[in-house]
Amino acid sequence: MKKEKFEVTGMTCSACSSRVQRAVEKLAGTRAVQVNLLTGSMLLEFDEKKTSEAAIIAAVKQAGYGASLPGRADASAVPEKNASERQAEELYSRLWRSVLFLLPVLYLSMHSTVLAWLGLPVPELVREVFDGPENAVSFAFAQFLLVLPIMYLNRRFYIVGFRTLLQGAPNMDTLVGMGSMASALFGVFAIFRMGWGLGHGDMELVAGYSRNLYFESAGMIVTLITVGKYLEARAKRQTGRALEALMDLAPKQATVLRGGTETVVPVSELAAGDTVVVRPGEQIPADGTILYGSTSVDESAISGESMPVAKAAGDAVISATINQTGFIRFRADRVGEDTTIRQIIRLVDEASASKAPIARMADRIAGVFVPAVMLVAAITGAVWLALGAGTEFAFSSAIAVLVISCPCALGLATPVAIMVGTGKGAENGILIKSGEALERAHDIDTVVMDKTGTITEGRPRVTAVEPFGMDEALFLAAAAGLEQGSEHPLAEAVTSYAAAKGIAPQPMEHFEAIAGRGVRAESSGKVWLAGNAEFLREQGIDMTPYEQRLNALADSGCTPLLFACGGTAAGLIGAADVEKPTSAGAIRRFRQMGIDVIMLTGDNARTAEAIRRRLDIPRVIAGVLPQNKAQHIAALQAAGHKVAMIGDGINDAPALAQADVGIAIGAGTDVAIESADAVLMRSDLLDAVSAVRLSRAVIRNIRQNLFWAFFYNVVCIPLAAGVFFPSFGLRLSPIAGAAAMSLSSVSVCLNALRLRRFRPDALPQTEQQEKEGRIQKEECSMETTLNIQGMMCAHCQKHVTEALSAMQGVCEVHVDLEQGTANVRADRDIPRAEFQKVIEEAGYELVG
């Protein structure tokens, strides 16, 4: 199945989008057809063996609309005005010219009534030429001549309206065109009747028709609808600003090193493998790897992080970020549509063009709405005539029903909210891939989180090395040799630790990885094993003598990695992965929102329990093999829960796909991101909270829009039909109906724009506090180094850091776990006794 987006032209209301959708759905091989009135686009999947892009375009054209494939945007080109901006300019031009001719029509039609009632003077010449039954034809014909330019300027309503009527698919233009044309034709009929009355001396007939010409209604209806459309176009433009801002971020040119010469080229001409030169202050034009130089890069445009990131040779750089301080050369790895910024733009564009399931009810109603309104208008006129009302009253009521009915509000209720919501998410580093995912997220009652790289930093560090009866250096060499063939994060921690100690890995052969368990290899004829305690027990290794030590490490939050040689335990290495600063806050906020939180981890139960207690996680599922994660998600769903899965690794991809909403940490793998419904660019769990809150806000906004759209039509159509006239004397004129119709669409757009006030979750620290903290650190000059005993793992390190940081006057603390030291900078001279008291209260000992 191929997924493609088409541009659709000529749609004016939800009846149009409904007709286009039905026309395309009839084609064999098409599915998931989503036509978006707001963006003028159609997103669908189709089987290329059964249909083609040309056949789809032909089906749309046969339905009476235009369709085309959007051309690929040239990132180096100057962006043209978007459709909403062009439409707003065209509508404004049409509007002011319509008003220019409408004002004299209104003056003529109302000078003897409204102006007189207001006490405004009426020129004698006007009275002589247009007042009285004897001047009735001049009075009517002058209005007719003035309303013709208005009708010509707004001819689209008539052309499109009557064409779609003849095709059996009437839309909003049909209602407006019929209402305005009927008013004008009634005025023409009145001119003939007044002419007959003057010729036959029936002055009462002449006077009656001169008071009910409806020329001003013919001009006012289309002008007021144009006012509404203009305001609507301006509001629509506001909804798409986030996507425009993203497109503005895309780099336009690059400096490439070719043949030893620097050449400036458009980014569209970049090729993978090119060497790109970037100077301080310039944008990075592609995704790549630094070959030369070091710098700091402002990645806020992509990740939302305000602090620059240090980069050196071998580090990755991302398109649309800004090189701040150093000169670098990098190899372009991903260019054009494959770059991160273009993928983000594509994701946001597709999401804004998609529909949420909540829109289906409105779509079904829109398909029959206009024919139903035309039938109601005809019945209204017939009933009033049957009840003995005058022709003018019945005619006026029927016209009011036509022009007050608004399918536009129904069609805009969902897409405007989704466009603003997905755009607002993108502004804050939260990429939501579709309207369907956005809707599903608001129902979430359970969040399942992977531990490593999601709750924690994903970079475990060695905190304890304990060989069993062998030299530590030999043990570390063997451990590094075993782990250098593994891609597990713990393996990287071991090899990095050995390298830092200057210990070379012991050569190993016949390496074998046992997924989710451990590794096996041989060296000098002996079999070496590495893995968790369960794995070693399965291999016949007696772990009983070491149970107490393993439990102590696990209870402190460290993960013990066990090694064996020749069928005997050789030693253990403890490693810890520190939680991200925002993880505890995010978990707390999920619980405050009434969402249950579950941590899913491959760690043993004791280590998982230590993290659970520290972060106050209600439930932990430990010892989960990578291939079994999706099964746990499915079990929760079978129990009736709506589940969101948050993860970052390849082994999380099945679980992300299984969950009702999969949320990928942006620093994770491409596979995880591809499997997810939403991507957090900042790898921050607080953004997952923001994603759920945003979903709830958008769905609440959509429901408000749909309620007011339905409420408007349910109340206003009977009011226009005169249902309340016999009892309360309430009815609407065609002019009032046209004004009400215009305002209904505008109100829906304005309500959706309220979503732009959405603010993502953040730690409770203001920018002012951050600024004050930086100033305070600059004033700190007292520096002390402390020797501390009793620290065993990264959590001990974290505990000491927090205890010292809480002391009055302390500006900065750096704790070195391996050296057992703490370097403290403060703005005052702190006595040793004060340090000793704080460290002892934290459970450690100050020595030396």
Coordinates of C-alpha atoms in Angstrom, one line a residue, residues 524-828:
S524 CA 42.6 -20.1 26.4
G525 CA 40.4 -23.1 26.3
K526 CA 38.1 -21.9 29.2
V527 CA 34.5 -20.9 28.8
W528 CA 33.6 -17.5 30.1
L529 CA 30.0 -16.4 30.9
A530 CA 28.5 -13.1 31.7
G531 CA 24.9 -12.2 32.5
N532 CA 22.4 -12.0 35.3
A533 CA 22.2 -14.5 38.3
E534 CA 19.4 -16.5 36.6
F535 CA 21.5 -17.0 33.5
L536 CA 24.5 -18.3 35.5
R537 CA 22.2 -20.7 37.5
E538 CA 20.9 -22.1 34.3
Q539 CA 24.5 -22.8 33.3
G540 CA 25.0 -24.7 36.5
I541 CA 26.9 -22.0 38.5
D542 CA 26.3 -22.0 42.3
M543 CA 25.4 -18.4 43.2
T544 CA 24.4 -19.1 46.8
P545 CA 27.5 -17.7 48.5
Y546 CA 27.0 -14.3 46.7
E547 CA 23.2 -13.9 47.3
Q548 CA 23.6 -11.4 50.1
R549 CA 26.0 -9.2 48.1
L550 CA 23.8 -9.3 45.0
N551 CA 20.7 -8.4 47.0
A552 CA 22.6 -5.4 48.6
L553 CA 23.6 -4.1 45.2
A554 CA 20.1 -4.5 43.8
D555 CA 18.5 -2.9 46.9
S556 CA 20.7 0.2 46.3
G557 CA 19.4 0.4 42.7
C558 CA 22.5 -1.0 41.0
T559 CA 22.3 -3.8 38.4
P560 CA 24.8 -6.6 39.2
L561 CA 26.5 -8.2 36.2
L562 CA 28.0 -11.6 37.0
F563 CA 30.9 -13.4 35.5
A564 CA 31.9 -17.1 35.6
C565 CA 34.9 -19.0 34.2
G566 CA 35.3 -22.7 33.8
G567 CA 32.0 -23.4 35.7
T568 CA 32.9 -21.2 38.7
A569 CA 31.8 -17.7 39.6
A570 CA 34.6 -15.3 38.8
G571 CA 33.3 -12.0 40.1
L572 CA 30.7 -9.3 39.7
I573 CA 30.4 -5.7 38.4
G574 CA 27.8 -3.4 39.7
A575 CA 26.4 -0.7 37.4
A576 CA 23.8 2.0 37.9
D577 CA 21.8 4.1 35.4
V578 CA 20.8 7.4 37.0
E579 CA 17.2 8.7 36.5
K580 CA 16.6 11.7 34.4
P581 CA 16.0 14.9 36.4
T582 CA 12.4 15.2 35.2
S583 CA 11.3 11.5 35.5
A584 CA 10.0 11.7 39.1
G585 CA 8.0 14.9 38.3
A586 CA 6.5 13.3 35.1
I587 CA 5.4 10.2 37.0
R588 CA 3.9 12.3 39.7
R589 CA 1.9 14.4 37.2
F590 CA 0.7 11.3 35.4
R591 CA -0.8 10.1 38.7
Q592 CA -2.3 13.4 39.4
M593 CA -4.1 13.2 36.0
G594 CA -5.6 9.8 37.1
I595 CA -3.3 7.7 34.9
D596 CA -1.8 4.6 36.3
V597 CA 2.0 4.3 35.7
I598 CA 3.8 1.0 35.2
M599 CA 7.6 0.5 34.7
L600 CA 8.5 -2.3 32.3
T601 CA 12.1 -3.4 32.7
G602 CA 14.5 -6.4 32.0
D603 CA 16.2 -5.7 35.3
N604 CA 15.8 -8.1 38.2
A605 CA 13.0 -7.5 40.7
R606 CA 15.1 -6.1 43.5
T607 CA 16.8 -3.4 41.3
A608 CA 13.4 -2.5 39.8
E609 CA 11.9 -2.3 43.3
A610 CA 14.6 0.2 44.4
I611 CA 13.8 2.4 41.4
R612 CA 10.1 2.0 42.1
R613 CA 10.4 3.2 45.7
R614 CA 12.7 6.1 44.7
L615 CA 10.3 7.4 42.0
D616 CA 7.1 6.4 43.7
I617 CA 6.0 4.3 40.7
P618 CA 2.8 2.3 41.6
R619 CA 3.7 -0.9 39.7
V620 CA 6.8 -2.5 38.2
I621 CA 7.0 -5.5 35.9
A622 CA 10.6 -6.7 36.1
G623 CA 12.6 -9.4 34.3
V624 CA 10.8 -8.8 31.0
L625 CA 12.5 -10.2 28.0
P626 CA 12.6 -7.8 24.9
Q627 CA 10.3 -10.1 22.9
N628 CA 7.7 -10.2 25.7
K629 CA 7.1 -6.5 26.1
A630 CA 4.3 -6.4 23.6
Q631 CA 2.6 -9.3 25.4
H632 CA 2.4 -7.3 28.6
I633 CA 0.8 -4.4 26.7
A634 CA -1.7 -6.8 25.1
A635 CA -2.6 -8.2 28.5
L636 CA -3.3 -4.8 29.9
Q637 CA -5.5 -4.0 26.9
A638 CA -7.3 -7.3 27.3
A639 CA -8.1 -6.2 30.9
G640 CA -9.9 -3.1 29.4
H641 CA -7.1 -0.5 29.8
K642 CA -6.2 2.1 27.2
V643 CA -2.5 1.9 27.2
A644 CA 0.3 4.3 26.2
M645 CA 3.8 2.8 25.8
I646 CA 6.9 5.1 26.1
G647 CA 10.1 3.6 24.9
D648 CA 13.3 4.3 22.9
G649 CA 15.0 1.0 21.8
I650 CA 14.6 -1.4 18.9
N651 CA 13.2 -3.9 21.4
D652 CA 10.5 -1.4 22.3
A653 CA 9.2 -1.2 18.7
P654 CA 6.7 -4.2 19.0
A655 CA 5.3 -2.8 22.2
L656 CA 5.0 0.7 20.8
A657 CA 3.1 -0.7 17.8
Q658 CA 0.9 -2.8 20.1
A659 CA -0.1 0.0 22.5
D660 CA -3.1 2.3 21.8
V661 CA -0.6 5.1 21.7
G662 CA 3.1 4.5 21.2
I663 CA 5.3 7.4 22.3
A664 CA 9.0 7.2 21.2
I665 CA 11.7 9.1 22.9
G666 CA 13.3 11.2 20.3
A667 CA 16.9 10.2 21.1
G668 CA 15.9 6.6 20.5
T669 CA 16.2 4.5 17.3
D670 CA 14.6 5.1 14.0
V671 CA 12.7 1.8 14.3
A672 CA 11.2 2.9 17.6
I673 CA 10.2 6.3 16.2
E674 CA 8.7 4.7 13.0
S675 CA 6.6 2.4 15.2
A676 CA 5.3 5.2 17.4
D677 CA 2.3 7.5 17.2
A678 CA 4.1 10.4 18.8
V679 CA 7.8 11.4 19.1
L680 CA 9.3 13.4 22.0
M681 CA 12.2 15.3 20.4
R682 CA 13.7 16.2 23.8
S683 CA 13.7 12.7 25.3
D684 CA 11.9 14.2 28.3
L685 CA 9.1 12.3 30.1
L686 CA 7.5 15.6 31.0
D687 CA 6.8 16.0 27.3
A688 CA 4.8 12.7 27.4
V689 CA 2.6 14.4 30.1
S690 CA 2.3 17.4 27.8
A691 CA 1.3 15.2 24.9
V692 CA -1.6 13.6 26.9
R693 CA -2.7 17.1 28.2
L694 CA -2.6 18.5 24.6
S695 CA -4.7 15.6 23.4
R696 CA -7.3 16.2 26.0
A697 CA -7.3 19.9 25.2
V698 CA -7.7 19.3 21.5
I699 CA -10.5 16.8 21.9
R700 CA -12.3 19.1 24.4
N701 CA -12.0 21.9 21.8
I702 CA -13.3 19.7 19.0
R703 CA -16.3 18.7 21.1
Q704 CA -17.0 22.4 21.8
N705 CA -16.8 23.2 18.1
L706 CA -19.1 20.3 17.1
F707 CA -21.6 21.2 19.9
W708 CA -21.8 24.8 18.8
A709 CA -22.0 23.9 15.1
F710 CA -24.9 21.5 15.7
F711 CA -26.5 23.8 18.3
Y712 CA -26.3 26.7 15.8
N713 CA -28.1 24.8 13.0
V714 CA -30.7 23.1 15.3
V715 CA -31.7 26.5 16.8
C716 CA -31.3 28.8 13.8
I717 CA -33.0 26.8 11.1
P718 CA -36.3 26.6 12.9
L719 CA -35.9 30.3 13.8
A720 CA -35.4 31.2 10.2
A721 CA -38.3 29.0 9.1
G722 CA -40.6 31.0 11.4
V723 CA -41.5 28.2 13.8
F724 CA -41.4 30.7 16.7
F725 CA -43.2 33.4 14.9
P726 CA -46.8 32.5 15.8
S727 CA -46.0 32.2 19.5
F728 CA -43.3 34.7 20.1
G729 CA -43.1 36.9 17.0
L730 CA -39.5 35.7 16.4
R731 CA -38.2 35.2 12.9
L732 CA -35.0 36.1 10.9
S733 CA -34.7 38.0 7.7
P734 CA -32.4 36.6 4.9
I735 CA -29.9 39.3 5.7
A736 CA -29.7 38.4 9.4
G737 CA -29.5 34.7 8.4
A738 CA -26.5 35.4 6.1
A739 CA -24.7 37.3 8.9
A740 CA -25.4 34.5 11.4
M741 CA -24.0 31.9 8.9
S742 CA -20.8 33.9 8.4
L743 CA -20.2 34.2 12.1
S744 CA -20.7 30.5 12.9
S745 CA -17.7 29.5 10.9
V746 CA -15.5 32.3 12.2
S747 CA -16.5 31.4 15.8
V748 CA -15.3 27.8 15.3
C749 CA -11.9 29.0 14.0
L750 CA -11.5 31.5 16.8
N751 CA -12.3 28.8 19.4
A752 CA -9.7 26.5 17.9
L753 CA -7.1 29.3 18.1
R754 CA -7.5 29.3 21.9
L755 CA -5.3 26.1 21.8
R756 CA -2.4 28.4 20.9
R757 CA -2.3 29.3 24.6
F758 CA -1.4 25.8 25.6
R759 CA 1.7 25.6 27.7
P760 CA 3.8 22.4 28.0
D761 CA 4.8 20.9 31.4
A762 CA 8.1 22.0 32.9
L763 CA 9.9 21.8 36.1
P764 CA 8.9 24.6 38.5
Q765 CA 11.8 26.9 37.7
T766 CA 11.3 30.2 35.9
E767 CA 13.8 31.7 33.5
Q768 CA 14.3 34.4 36.1
Q769 CA 15.4 31.9 38.6
E770 CA 17.7 30.3 36.1
K771 CA 19.2 33.7 35.4
E772 CA 19.7 34.4 39.1
G773 CA 21.3 31.0 39.6
R774 CA 23.8 31.8 36.8
I775 CA 24.7 35.1 38.4
Q776 CA 25.1 33.5 41.8
K777 CA 27.5 30.9 40.4
E778 CA 29.6 33.6 38.8
E779 CA 30.0 35.2 42.2
C780 CA 31.1 31.9 43.9
S781 CA 34.9 31.9 44.6
M782 CA 35.3 29.6 47.6
E783 CA 36.4 26.1 46.5
T784 CA 36.8 23.0 48.7
T785 CA 37.6 19.3 48.0
L786 CA 36.2 16.7 50.4
N787 CA 37.2 13.1 50.8
I788 CA 34.1 10.9 51.5
Q789 CA 33.9 7.2 52.4
G790 CA 30.9 4.9 52.0
M791 CA 29.7 5.8 48.5
M792 CA 29.1 2.6 46.5
C793 CA 27.0 3.5 43.4
A794 CA 25.7 6.3 41.3
H795 CA 22.7 6.7 43.6
C796 CA 25.1 7.3 46.6
Q797 CA 26.8 9.9 44.4
K798 CA 23.5 11.5 43.6
H799 CA 22.5 11.4 47.4
V800 CA 25.7 13.2 48.4
T801 CA 25.4 15.7 45.6
E802 CA 21.8 16.6 46.7
A803 CA 22.9 16.9 50.4
L804 CA 25.8 19.2 49.7
S805 CA 23.8 21.3 47.1
A806 CA 21.2 22.0 49.8
M807 CA 23.7 23.7 52.1
Q808 CA 23.5 27.5 52.4
G809 CA 25.9 29.3 50.1
V810 CA 26.8 26.3 47.9
C811 CA 26.7 27.1 44.2
E812 CA 28.1 24.0 42.5
V813 CA 28.9 20.4 43.6
H814 CA 30.8 17.8 41.6
V815 CA 31.1 14.3 43.2
D816 CA 33.7 11.9 41.8
L817 CA 32.5 8.4 42.7
E818 CA 35.7 6.6 41.7
Q819 CA 38.0 9.0 43.6
G820 CA 35.6 9.3 46.6
T821 CA 35.8 13.1 46.5
A822 CA 33.4 16.0 46.3
N823 CA 34.5 19.4 44.8
V824 CA 32.3 22.2 46.3
R825 CA 32.1 25.8 45.1
A826 CA 30.5 28.3 47.4
D827 CA 30.0 32.0 48.0
R828 CA 31.2 31.7 51.7

